Amino acid sequence: MIERSRLVYASAAALVVGTGLLWRSSLLPLPGFLAKYGGDSLWALAVFVGFGLVFRSASTVRVAIVALGAAWSVEFLQLYHAPWIDGIRATRLGHLALGSSFNSPDLIAYVLGIAVGACEEYIWHYEREKDGSDPC
């Protein structure tokens, strides 16, 4: 049974968010495809880590499914335009959280980001259990 450490997951969330902000800056010269969809994968990874932080004892699969549902919901919500939600999207934080326009390849980027998080979590806990130490 997994019991996630709040400290580890809060640190991971901060690391992913920091990497995402760096990704969006002009400091990293990234190839076009990676620049375009890497940030979306990092956003989905942050969603996975956030749900892992909140649901500390849920299985990795359950956290991944909930994170994917949330990420896809936000993407499909971009098809909806009303003055109130477009006003939120017009802010920097609102744009980072909700996006602005639907892009179907983003759905695949979200799957990849969440899959990286789920695989890393599985490997982390599997290795710690194999070594006999308590999992985080």
CSV table of C-alpha atoms in Angstrom, one decimal:
chain,number,residue,atom,x,y,z
A,1,MET,CA,0.0,0.0,0.0
A,2,ILE,CA,1.3,3.4,-0.9
A,3,GLU,CA,1.4,6.2,1.6
A,4,ARG,CA,2.8,9.3,-0.1
A,5,SER,CA,5.0,11.7,1.9
A,6,ARG,CA,3.6,15.3,1.9
A,7,LEU,CA,7.1,16.7,1.9
A,8,VAL,CA,8.3,14.6,-1.1
A,9,TYR,CA,5.2,15.4,-3.1
A,10,ALA,CA,5.2,19.1,-2.2
A,11,SER,CA,8.8,19.2,-3.3
A,12,ALA,CA,8.1,17.3,-6.5
A,13,ALA,CA,5.2,19.7,-7.3
A,14,ALA,CA,7.5,22.7,-6.7
A,15,LEU,CA,10.1,21.2,-9.0
A,16,VAL,CA,7.7,20.4,-11.7
A,17,VAL,CA,6.1,23.9,-11.6
A,18,GLY,CA,9.6,25.5,-11.6
A,19,THR,CA,10.6,23.4,-14.6
A,20,GLY,CA,7.4,24.3,-16.3
A,21,LEU,CA,8.0,28.0,-15.8
A,22,LEU,CA,11.6,27.7,-17.0
A,23,TRP,CA,10.3,25.7,-20.0
A,24,ARG,CA,8.0,28.7,-21.0
A,25,SER,CA,10.9,31.1,-20.7
A,26,SER,CA,13.3,31.9,-23.5
A,27,LEU,CA,16.2,30.5,-21.4
A,28,LEU,CA,15.9,27.0,-22.8
A,29,PRO,CA,16.5,26.7,-26.6
A,30,LEU,CA,14.2,23.7,-27.3
A,31,PRO,CA,13.2,22.1,-30.6
A,32,GLY,CA,9.7,23.1,-31.8
A,33,PHE,CA,7.9,19.9,-31.0
A,34,LEU,CA,9.4,19.7,-27.5
A,35,ALA,CA,8.8,23.4,-26.8
A,36,LYS,CA,5.2,23.1,-27.9
A,37,TYR,CA,4.1,19.9,-26.1
A,38,GLY,CA,6.6,19.5,-23.3
A,39,GLY,CA,5.0,22.2,-21.3
A,40,ASP,CA,1.6,20.5,-21.6
A,41,SER,CA,3.2,17.2,-20.4
A,42,LEU,CA,4.7,19.1,-17.4
A,43,TRP,CA,1.4,20.6,-16.6
A,44,ALA,CA,-0.3,17.2,-16.6
A,45,LEU,CA,2.6,15.9,-14.5
A,46,ALA,CA,1.9,18.7,-12.0
A,47,VAL,CA,-1.7,17.7,-11.9
A,48,PHE,CA,-0.7,14.1,-11.2
A,49,VAL,CA,1.7,15.1,-8.4
A,50,GLY,CA,-1.0,17.4,-7.0
A,51,PHE,CA,-3.6,14.6,-6.8
A,52,GLY,CA,-0.9,12.4,-5.3
A,53,LEU,CA,-0.3,15.0,-2.7
A,54,VAL,CA,-4.1,15.2,-1.9
A,55,PHE,CA,-4.9,11.5,-2.1
A,56,ARG,CA,-1.9,10.2,-0.2
A,57,SER,CA,-3.1,6.5,0.1
A,58,ALA,CA,-4.8,6.1,-3.3
A,59,SER,CA,-3.2,3.7,-5.7
A,60,THR,CA,-1.0,5.0,-8.5
A,61,VAL,CA,-3.5,3.9,-11.1
A,62,ARG,CA,-6.4,5.7,-9.4
A,63,VAL,CA,-4.4,8.9,-9.1
A,64,ALA,CA,-3.3,8.7,-12.7
A,65,ILE,CA,-6.9,8.1,-13.9
A,66,VAL,CA,-8.2,11.1,-11.8
A,67,ALA,CA,-5.4,13.3,-13.0
A,68,LEU,CA,-6.0,12.3,-16.6
A,69,GLY,CA,-9.7,13.0,-16.2
A,70,ALA,CA,-9.0,16.4,-14.7
A,71,ALA,CA,-6.5,17.3,-17.4
A,72,TRP,CA,-8.7,16.2,-20.3
A,73,SER,CA,-11.7,18.1,-18.7
A,74,VAL,CA,-9.7,21.3,-18.6
A,75,GLU,CA,-8.8,20.7,-22.3
A,76,PHE,CA,-12.3,20.1,-23.4
A,77,LEU,CA,-13.5,23.1,-21.3
A,78,GLN,CA,-11.4,25.2,-23.7
A,79,LEU,CA,-14.2,24.5,-26.3
A,80,TYR,CA,-16.5,26.6,-24.0
A,81,HIS,CA,-16.3,30.3,-24.3
A,82,ALA,CA,-18.3,32.7,-22.2
A,83,PRO,CA,-17.3,36.2,-21.0
A,84,TRP,CA,-16.8,35.1,-17.4
A,85,ILE,CA,-14.4,32.2,-18.2
A,86,ASP,CA,-12.6,34.1,-21.0
A,87,GLY,CA,-12.0,36.8,-18.4
A,88,ILE,CA,-10.3,34.3,-16.2
A,89,ARG,CA,-8.3,33.0,-19.1
A,90,ALA,CA,-7.2,36.6,-19.9
A,91,THR,CA,-5.1,36.6,-16.7
A,92,ARG,CA,-1.7,35.0,-16.6
A,93,LEU,CA,-2.6,32.5,-13.9
A,94,GLY,CA,-5.9,31.7,-15.6
A,95,HIS,CA,-4.2,31.1,-18.9
A,96,LEU,CA,-1.6,28.8,-17.3
A,97,ALA,CA,-4.3,26.8,-15.5
A,98,LEU,CA,-7.1,26.8,-18.1
A,99,GLY,CA,-5.4,27.4,-21.4
A,100,SER,CA,-7.2,29.3,-24.1
A,101,SER,CA,-8.0,27.1,-27.1
A,102,PHE,CA,-8.6,23.4,-27.7
A,103,ASN,CA,-5.8,21.4,-29.3
A,104,SER,CA,-6.3,17.7,-29.6
A,105,PRO,CA,-2.6,16.8,-29.6
A,106,ASP,CA,-2.5,18.2,-26.1
A,107,LEU,CA,-4.5,15.2,-25.0
A,108,ILE,CA,-1.7,12.9,-25.9
A,109,ALA,CA,0.9,15.2,-24.2
A,110,TYR,CA,-1.2,14.9,-21.0
A,111,VAL,CA,-1.2,11.1,-21.2
A,112,LEU,CA,2.6,11.2,-21.6
A,113,GLY,CA,3.1,13.5,-18.7
A,114,ILE,CA,0.9,11.5,-16.4
A,115,ALA,CA,2.4,8.2,-17.5
A,116,VAL,CA,5.9,9.6,-16.7
A,117,GLY,CA,4.7,10.5,-13.2
A,118,ALA,CA,2.9,7.1,-12.7
A,119,CYS,CA,5.9,5.1,-13.9
A,120,GLU,CA,8.3,7.1,-11.7
A,121,GLU,CA,6.0,6.7,-8.7
A,122,TYR,CA,5.7,2.9,-9.3
A,123,ILE,CA,9.5,2.5,-9.7
A,124,TRP,CA,10.2,4.6,-6.6
A,125,HIS,CA,7.8,2.6,-4.4
A,126,TYR,CA,8.8,-0.7,-5.9
A,127,GLU,CA,12.5,-0.1,-5.4
A,128,ARG,CA,11.9,1.1,-1.8
A,129,GLU,CA,9.8,-2.0,-1.0
A,130,LYS,CA,12.4,-4.3,-2.6
A,131,ASP,CA,15.1,-2.7,-0.5
A,132,GLY,CA,13.1,-3.3,2.6
A,133,SER,CA,12.8,0.4,3.5
A,134,ASP,CA,9.5,2.0,4.2
A,135,PRO,CA,7.9,3.6,1.1
A,136,CYS,CA,7.3,7.3,1.2
